[in-house]
mmCIF file of C-alpha atoms and ligand atoms in Angstrom:
data_model
loop_
_atom_site.group_PDB
_atom_site.id
_atom_site.type_symbol
_atom_site.label_atom_id
_atom_site.label_comp_id
_atom_site.label_asym_id
_atom_site.label_seq_id
_atom_site.Cartn_x
_atom_site.Cartn_y
_atom_site.Cartn_z
ATOM 1 C CA MET A 1300 -6.780 4.496 28.834
ATOM 2 C CA HIS A 1301 -5.719 2.823 25.554
ATOM 3 C CA GLN A 1302 -8.905 3.984 23.843
ATOM 4 C CA LYS A 1303 -8.125 7.583 24.756
ATOM 5 C CA ILE A 1304 -4.609 7.299 23.292
ATOM 6 C CA ILE A 1305 -6.003 5.806 20.093
ATOM 7 C CA GLU A 1306 -8.465 8.667 19.722
ATOM 8 C CA GLN A 1307 -5.711 11.176 20.346
ATOM 9 C CA THR A 1308 -3.584 9.414 17.709
ATOM 10 C CA ILE A 1309 -6.414 9.508 15.146
ATOM 11 C CA THR A 1310 -6.504 13.293 15.579
ATOM 12 C CA PHE A 1311 -2.704 13.591 15.441
ATOM 13 C CA SER A 1312 -2.457 11.508 12.266
ATOM 14 C CA LYS A 1313 -5.326 13.262 10.503
ATOM 15 C CA ASN A 1314 -3.636 16.595 11.149
ATOM 16 C CA TYR A 1315 -0.176 15.393 10.203
ATOM 17 C CA HIS A 1316 -1.307 14.087 6.795
ATOM 18 C CA LYS A 1317 -3.741 16.914 6.090
ATOM 19 C CA GLU A 1318 -1.809 18.360 3.189
ATOM 20 C CA ASP A 1319 0.290 15.335 2.369
ATOM 21 C CA PRO A 1320 1.387 15.434 -1.296
ATOM 22 C CA SER A 1321 2.527 11.803 -1.467
ATOM 23 C CA GLY A 1322 -0.733 9.841 -1.759
ATOM 24 C CA HIS A 1323 -1.042 9.413 1.994
ATOM 25 C CA ASP A 1324 -3.762 11.946 2.668
ATOM 26 C CA SER A 1325 -5.464 11.507 6.021
ATOM 27 C CA SER A 1326 -8.303 9.470 4.511
ATOM 28 C CA HIS A 1327 -5.712 6.781 3.575
ATOM 29 C CA VAL A 1328 -4.562 6.503 7.175
ATOM 30 C CA ILE A 1329 -8.127 6.231 8.466
ATOM 31 C CA ARG A 1330 -8.962 3.528 5.889
ATOM 32 C CA VAL A 1331 -5.825 1.560 6.828
ATOM 33 C CA TYR A 1332 -6.838 1.831 10.485
ATOM 34 C CA GLU A 1333 -10.342 0.559 9.643
ATOM 35 C CA ASN A 1334 -8.968 -2.274 7.500
ATOM 36 C CA ALA A 1335 -6.709 -3.243 10.397
ATOM 37 C CA CYS A 1336 -9.679 -3.267 12.814
ATOM 38 C CA LEU A 1337 -11.507 -5.598 10.414
ATOM 39 C CA LEU A 1338 -8.528 -7.959 10.185
ATOM 40 C CA LEU A 1339 -8.218 -7.952 13.983
ATOM 41 C CA LYS A 1340 -11.581 -9.709 14.214
ATOM 42 C CA GLU A 1341 -9.972 -12.764 12.619
ATOM 43 C CA THR A 1342 -6.786 -12.552 14.640
ATOM 44 C CA GLN A 1343 -7.866 -12.072 18.235
ATOM 45 C CA LYS A 1344 -4.427 -13.185 19.389
ATOM 46 C CA ALA A 1345 -2.725 -10.072 18.018
ATOM 47 C CA ASP A 1346 -1.981 -7.146 20.298
ATOM 48 C CA HIS A 1347 -4.826 -4.811 19.344
ATOM 49 C CA PHE A 1348 -3.272 -1.643 20.763
ATOM 50 C CA ILE A 1349 0.007 -2.197 18.879
ATOM 51 C CA VAL A 1350 -1.837 -2.900 15.603
ATOM 52 C CA LYS A 1351 -4.123 0.129 15.867
ATOM 53 C CA MET A 1352 -1.322 2.527 16.804
ATOM 54 C CA SER A 1353 0.959 1.170 14.048
ATOM 55 C CA ALA A 1354 -1.800 1.475 11.431
ATOM 56 C CA LEU A 1355 -2.456 5.092 12.418
ATOM 57 C CA LEU A 1356 1.236 6.021 12.433
ATOM 58 C CA HIS A 1357 2.576 3.836 9.601
ATOM 59 C CA ASP A 1358 3.187 6.662 7.100
ATOM 60 C CA ILE A 1359 4.407 9.399 9.479
ATOM 61 C CA ASP A 1360 8.057 8.817 8.551
ATOM 62 C CA ASP A 1361 7.468 7.687 4.948
ATOM 63 C CA HIS A 1362 10.601 8.345 2.898
ATOM 64 C CA LYS A 1363 8.607 10.410 0.397
ATOM 65 C CA LEU A 1364 7.854 12.972 3.090
ATOM 66 C CA ASN A 1365 11.521 13.823 3.714
ATOM 67 C CA THR A 1366 11.214 13.614 7.486
ATOM 68 C CA ASP A 1367 14.207 13.046 9.766
ATOM 69 C CA GLY A 1368 12.790 9.552 10.370
ATOM 70 C CA LEU A 1369 12.227 10.274 14.051
ATOM 71 C CA GLN A 1370 8.774 11.833 14.008
ATOM 72 C CA THR A 1371 6.915 8.640 14.984
ATOM 73 C CA GLN A 1372 9.220 7.992 17.901
ATOM 74 C CA LYS A 1373 8.971 11.612 19.053
ATOM 75 C CA TYR A 1374 5.204 11.436 19.017
ATOM 76 C CA LEU A 1375 5.145 8.113 20.897
ATOM 77 C CA GLU A 1376 7.522 9.496 23.512
ATOM 78 C CA SER A 1377 5.256 12.512 23.975
ATOM 79 C CA LEU A 1378 2.523 10.054 25.004
ATOM 80 C CA ARG A 1379 4.788 8.714 27.749
ATOM 81 C CA LEU A 1380 4.283 5.117 26.645
ATOM 82 C CA GLU A 1381 6.596 2.474 28.057
ATOM 83 C CA PRO A 1382 9.819 2.094 26.005
ATOM 84 C CA ASN A 1383 9.064 -1.548 25.135
ATOM 85 C CA ILE A 1384 5.634 -0.559 23.737
ATOM 86 C CA ILE A 1385 7.231 2.232 21.706
ATOM 87 C CA GLN A 1386 9.780 -0.249 20.334
ATOM 88 C CA LYS A 1387 7.040 -2.704 19.403
ATOM 89 C CA ILE A 1388 5.084 -0.068 17.487
ATOM 90 C CA LEU A 1389 8.210 1.129 15.641
ATOM 91 C CA GLN A 1390 9.139 -2.454 14.798
ATOM 92 C CA THR A 1391 5.617 -3.162 13.522
ATOM 93 C CA ILE A 1392 5.710 -0.120 11.240
ATOM 94 C CA ALA A 1393 9.129 -1.141 9.889
ATOM 95 C CA GLY A 1394 7.555 -4.353 8.495
ATOM 96 C CA VAL A 1395 5.195 -2.444 6.174
ATOM 97 C CA SER A 1396 6.685 -1.667 2.770
ATOM 98 C CA PHE A 1397 5.943 -2.827 -0.746
ATOM 99 C CA SER A 1398 9.233 -1.779 -2.319
ATOM 100 C CA LYS A 1399 11.194 -4.046 0.003
ATOM 101 C CA GLY A 1400 9.231 -7.070 -1.269
ATOM 102 C CA PHE A 1401 7.479 -9.920 0.504
ATOM 103 C CA LYS A 1402 8.961 -10.357 3.942
ATOM 104 C CA LYS A 1403 9.025 -13.652 5.731
ATOM 105 C CA ASN A 1404 8.945 -14.102 9.503
ATOM 106 C CA LEU A 1405 6.769 -11.096 10.144
ATOM 107 C CA THR A 1406 5.045 -10.824 13.504
ATOM 108 C CA LEU A 1407 1.265 -11.188 13.533
ATOM 109 C CA GLU A 1408 0.953 -7.437 14.143
ATOM 110 C CA GLN A 1409 3.203 -6.643 11.160
ATOM 111 C CA LYS A 1410 1.182 -8.954 8.924
ATOM 112 C CA ILE A 1411 -2.074 -7.221 9.837
ATOM 113 C CA VAL A 1412 -0.784 -3.671 9.308
ATOM 114 C CA SER A 1413 0.951 -4.632 6.078
ATOM 115 C CA ASP A 1414 -2.238 -6.252 4.722
ATOM 116 C CA ALA A 1415 -4.344 -3.277 5.805
ATOM 117 C CA ASP A 1416 -2.028 -0.875 3.935
ATOM 118 C CA LYS A 1417 -1.827 -3.006 0.790
ATOM 119 C CA LEU A 1418 -5.612 -3.391 0.567
ATOM 120 C CA ASP A 1419 -5.867 0.386 0.311
ATOM 121 C CA ALA A 1420 -3.717 0.398 -2.839
ATOM 122 C CA MET A 1421 -6.097 -2.070 -4.543
ATOM 123 C CA GLY A 1422 -9.701 -1.950 -5.774
ATOM 124 C CA ALA A 1423 -11.561 1.253 -6.660
ATOM 125 C CA ILE A 1424 -9.683 3.223 -4.038
ATOM 126 C CA GLY A 1425 -6.365 1.944 -5.360
ATOM 127 C CA VAL A 1426 -7.276 3.167 -8.873
ATOM 128 C CA CYS A 1427 -8.155 6.627 -7.517
ATOM 129 C CA ARG A 1428 -4.965 6.827 -5.445
ATOM 130 C CA ALA A 1429 -2.763 5.895 -8.399
ATOM 131 C CA ILE A 1430 -4.391 8.577 -10.552
ATOM 132 C CA MET A 1431 -4.087 11.134 -7.753
ATOM 133 C CA PHE A 1432 -0.439 10.272 -7.147
ATOM 134 C CA SER A 1433 0.455 10.513 -10.833
ATOM 135 C CA SER A 1434 -1.275 13.832 -11.353
ATOM 136 C CA ILE A 1435 0.370 15.392 -8.304
ATOM 137 C CA LYS A 1436 3.731 14.192 -9.625
ATOM 138 C CA ASN A 1437 2.955 15.298 -13.198
ATOM 139 C CA ARG A 1438 3.230 11.773 -14.546
ATOM 140 C CA PRO A 1439 1.183 10.854 -17.642
ATOM 141 C CA LEU A 1440 -1.864 8.602 -17.445
ATOM 142 C CA PHE A 1441 -0.941 6.216 -20.247
ATOM 143 C CA ASP A 1442 1.355 5.898 -23.242
ATOM 144 C CA PRO A 1443 0.343 3.093 -25.629
ATOM 145 C CA ASP A 1444 3.910 2.913 -26.968
ATOM 146 C CA ILE A 1445 5.621 2.452 -23.622
ATOM 147 C CA PHE A 1446 5.140 -0.921 -21.963
ATOM 148 C CA PRO A 1447 6.090 -1.483 -18.314
ATOM 149 C CA LYS A 1448 9.699 -2.301 -17.524
ATOM 150 C CA GLU A 1449 9.863 -5.776 -16.052
ATOM 151 C CA ASN A 1450 11.841 -6.935 -12.969
ATOM 152 C CA LEU A 1451 12.228 -3.467 -11.493
ATOM 153 C CA THR A 1452 14.836 -2.911 -8.800
ATOM 154 C CA PRO A 1453 13.650 -0.881 -5.758
ATOM 155 C CA ASP A 1454 15.545 2.159 -7.098
ATOM 156 C CA GLU A 1455 13.910 1.862 -10.517
ATOM 157 C CA TYR A 1456 10.514 1.399 -8.877
ATOM 158 C CA ASN A 1457 10.974 4.658 -6.960
ATOM 159 C CA ASP A 1458 12.380 6.604 -9.906
ATOM 160 C CA LEU A 1459 9.628 8.982 -10.976
ATOM 161 C CA THR A 1460 11.597 10.249 -13.967
ATOM 162 C CA ARG A 1461 11.694 6.808 -15.596
ATOM 163 C CA LYS A 1462 9.912 7.005 -18.959
ATOM 164 C CA GLU A 1463 7.823 3.907 -18.165
ATOM 165 C CA ASN A 1464 6.586 5.399 -14.897
ATOM 166 C CA ASN A 1465 2.982 6.359 -15.669
ATOM 167 C CA THR A 1466 -0.358 5.554 -14.014
ATOM 168 C CA ILE A 1467 -1.332 2.506 -16.060
ATOM 169 C CA ASN A 1468 2.147 1.016 -15.867
ATOM 170 C CA HIS A 1469 2.026 1.404 -12.076
ATOM 171 C CA PHE A 1470 -0.705 -1.262 -12.078
ATOM 172 C CA PHE A 1471 1.848 -3.707 -13.496
ATOM 173 C CA ASP A 1472 4.729 -2.407 -11.367
ATOM 174 C CA LYS A 1473 2.787 -2.789 -8.123
ATOM 175 C CA LEU A 1474 -1.003 -2.974 -7.889
ATOM 176 C CA LEU A 1475 -1.497 -6.324 -9.654
ATOM 177 C CA LYS A 1476 1.228 -7.912 -7.517
ATOM 178 C CA LEU A 1477 -0.308 -6.995 -4.156
ATOM 179 C CA LYS A 1478 -2.760 -9.913 -4.020
ATOM 180 C CA ASN A 1479 0.164 -12.319 -3.599
ATOM 181 C CA LEU A 1480 1.707 -10.267 -0.788
ATOM 182 C CA ILE A 1481 -1.219 -10.577 1.625
ATOM 183 C CA HIS A 1482 -0.777 -12.677 4.766
ATOM 184 C CA THR A 1483 -4.075 -12.975 6.645
ATOM 185 C CA GLU A 1484 -7.083 -15.054 5.529
ATOM 186 C CA THR A 1485 -9.611 -12.200 5.775
ATOM 187 C CA GLY A 1486 -7.128 -9.985 3.951
ATOM 188 C CA LYS A 1487 -6.738 -12.522 1.152
ATOM 189 C CA LYS A 1488 -10.497 -12.738 0.591
ATOM 190 C CA GLU A 1489 -10.843 -8.975 0.392
ATOM 191 C CA ALA A 1490 -7.723 -8.669 -1.786
ATOM 192 C CA LEU A 1491 -9.148 -11.113 -4.312
ATOM 193 C CA LYS A 1492 -12.223 -8.924 -4.832
ATOM 194 C CA ARG A 1493 -10.132 -5.797 -5.147
ATOM 195 C CA HIS A 1494 -7.731 -7.528 -7.541
ATOM 196 C CA GLU A 1495 -10.622 -8.564 -9.803
ATOM 197 C CA PHE A 1496 -11.757 -4.944 -9.904
ATOM 198 C CA LEU A 1497 -8.274 -3.806 -10.995
ATOM 199 C CA ILE A 1498 -8.385 -6.307 -13.855
ATOM 200 C CA THR A 1499 -11.894 -5.230 -14.938
ATOM 201 C CA PHE A 1500 -10.795 -1.609 -14.847
ATOM 202 C CA LEU A 1501 -7.759 -2.268 -17.037
ATOM 203 C CA GLU A 1502 -9.683 -4.474 -19.488
ATOM 204 C CA ASN A 1503 -12.267 -1.752 -20.009
ATOM 205 C CA PHE A 1504 -9.593 0.924 -20.235
ATOM 206 C CA PHE A 1505 -7.850 -0.981 -23.053
ATOM 207 C CA LEU A 1506 -11.057 -2.114 -24.792
ATOM 208 C CA GLU A 1507 -12.444 1.408 -24.967
ATOM 209 C CA GLN A 1508 -9.337 2.404 -26.928
ATOM 210 C CA ASN A 1509 -9.030 -0.748 -29.028
ATOM 211 C CA GLN A 1510 -5.674 -1.472 -27.475
ATOM 212 C CA THR A 1511 -5.601 -5.191 -28.304
ATOM 213 C CA GLN A 1512 -1.864 -5.386 -27.772
ATOM 214 C CA TRP A 1513 -2.289 -4.101 -24.228
ATOM 215 C CA LEU A 1514 -5.150 -6.502 -23.559
ATOM 216 C CA ASN A 1515 -2.890 -9.361 -24.614
ATOM 217 C CA TYR A 1516 -0.093 -7.941 -22.503
ATOM 218 C CA LEU A 1517 -2.397 -7.831 -19.466
ATOM 219 C CA HIS A 1518 -3.508 -11.416 -19.934
ATOM 220 C CA SER A 1519 -0.018 -12.800 -20.386
ATOM 221 C CA TYR A 1520 1.158 -10.773 -17.375
ATOM 222 C CA LEU A 1521 -1.589 -12.326 -15.260
ATOM 223 C CA LYS A 1522 -0.653 -15.819 -16.476
ATOM 224 C CA GLU A 1523 2.985 -15.206 -15.511
ATOM 225 C CA GLU A 1524 1.946 -13.955 -12.060
ATOM 226 C CA ALA A 1525 -0.221 -17.042 -11.539
ATOM 227 C CA LYS A 1526 2.761 -19.259 -12.448
ATOM 228 C CA ASN A 1527 5.011 -17.419 -9.985
ATOM 229 C CA GLU A 1528 2.360 -17.805 -7.314
ATOM 230 C CA LYS A 1529 2.314 -21.577 -7.789
ATOM 231 C CA ASN A 1530 6.094 -21.792 -7.606
ATOM 232 C CA ASN A 1531 6.268 -19.851 -4.349
HETATM 233 P P1 ADP B 2537 1.273 2.935 0.549
HETATM 234 O O1 ADP B 2537 0.844 3.930 1.550
HETATM 235 O O2 ADP B 2537 0.126 2.092 0.067
HETATM 236 O O3 ADP B 2537 2.462 2.133 0.969
HETATM 237 P P2 ADP B 2537 2.929 4.336 -1.458
HETATM 238 O O4 ADP B 2537 3.668 5.216 -0.549
HETATM 239 O O5 ADP B 2537 3.716 3.309 -2.178
HETATM 240 O O6 ADP B 2537 1.649 3.684 -0.771
HETATM 241 O O7 ADP B 2537 2.150 5.216 -2.514
HETATM 242 C C1 ADP B 2537 0.994 5.972 -2.217
HETATM 243 C C2 ADP B 2537 -0.120 5.718 -3.258
HETATM 244 O O8 ADP B 2537 0.295 6.189 -4.528
HETATM 245 C C3 ADP B 2537 -0.455 4.227 -3.457
HETATM 246 O O9 ADP B 2537 -1.829 4.081 -3.700
HETATM 247 C C4 ADP B 2537 0.362 3.832 -4.666
HETATM 248 O O10 ADP B 2537 -0.193 2.767 -5.400
HETATM 249 C C5 ADP B 2537 0.352 5.131 -5.467
HETATM 250 N N1 ADP B 2537 1.609 5.257 -6.226
HETATM 251 C C6 ADP B 2537 2.879 5.082 -5.763
HETATM 252 N N2 ADP B 2537 3.787 5.229 -6.768
HETATM 253 C C7 ADP B 2537 3.064 5.492 -7.879
HETATM 254 C C8 ADP B 2537 3.404 5.739 -9.238
HETATM 255 N N3 ADP B 2537 4.666 5.739 -9.645
HETATM 256 N N4 ADP B 2537 2.402 5.966 -10.110
HETATM 257 C C9 ADP B 2537 1.095 5.980 -9.705
HETATM 258 N N5 ADP B 2537 0.711 5.760 -8.437
HETATM 259 C C10 ADP B 2537 1.664 5.528 -7.535
HETATM 260 NI NI1 NI B 2538 0.237 3.649 3.668
#
């Protein structure tokens, strides 16, 4: 019976995000679901149904979509799931958000869905999604004169009108930080590969334009991040 509900939810989610302008097109949701299934192999103890449903529904009420915040719950109620299962799925989804920082005391299910989502913002796919997001929002690709703003508050991070908010700076605002926000062991291994790809991409991007200052900026940024990692 659970398998049938999952299949129904795959269809629901694909449809819901079909024309999503916020970087959560339906292929993102399917990749997050598949990442979560991969991470579940390591963590047999997790509740598989809760993880799969939360992965498929995690962006339904994303703040960028201007929903009333109740669409996930409405959908779950339409399935006639038990109230405690609905609560568990909603609680799992609430643990997945980059802008709210690294959360401690997450449940195993929250850790898996959060890792699965973050992996999809890294690597080759992460590069494509950042470019897609910026072009939809009419943000520039790169401005050699504008370096990223450091220590962003959540409001600054979300402010698309900020002059520093362009595609390349988004790597420094978010993408290069994700590796340190991963919880599961399988997730960490995969994140490391995807992180290396982000660095190679940026190095080539700067080298091709003789942007030595940016190359130096990248390398000192990475050193700082490594220091912070040790201190945490
Ligand atoms: P997620 O579903 O991974 O939580 P977000 O809702 O934060 O993602 O954003 C959707 C996608 O768009 C992600 O791949 C993210 O890296 C990218 N993105 C978000 N904000 C920006 C931005 N200001 N510039 C470029 N890309 C962005
Ligand atoms: Ni997502």
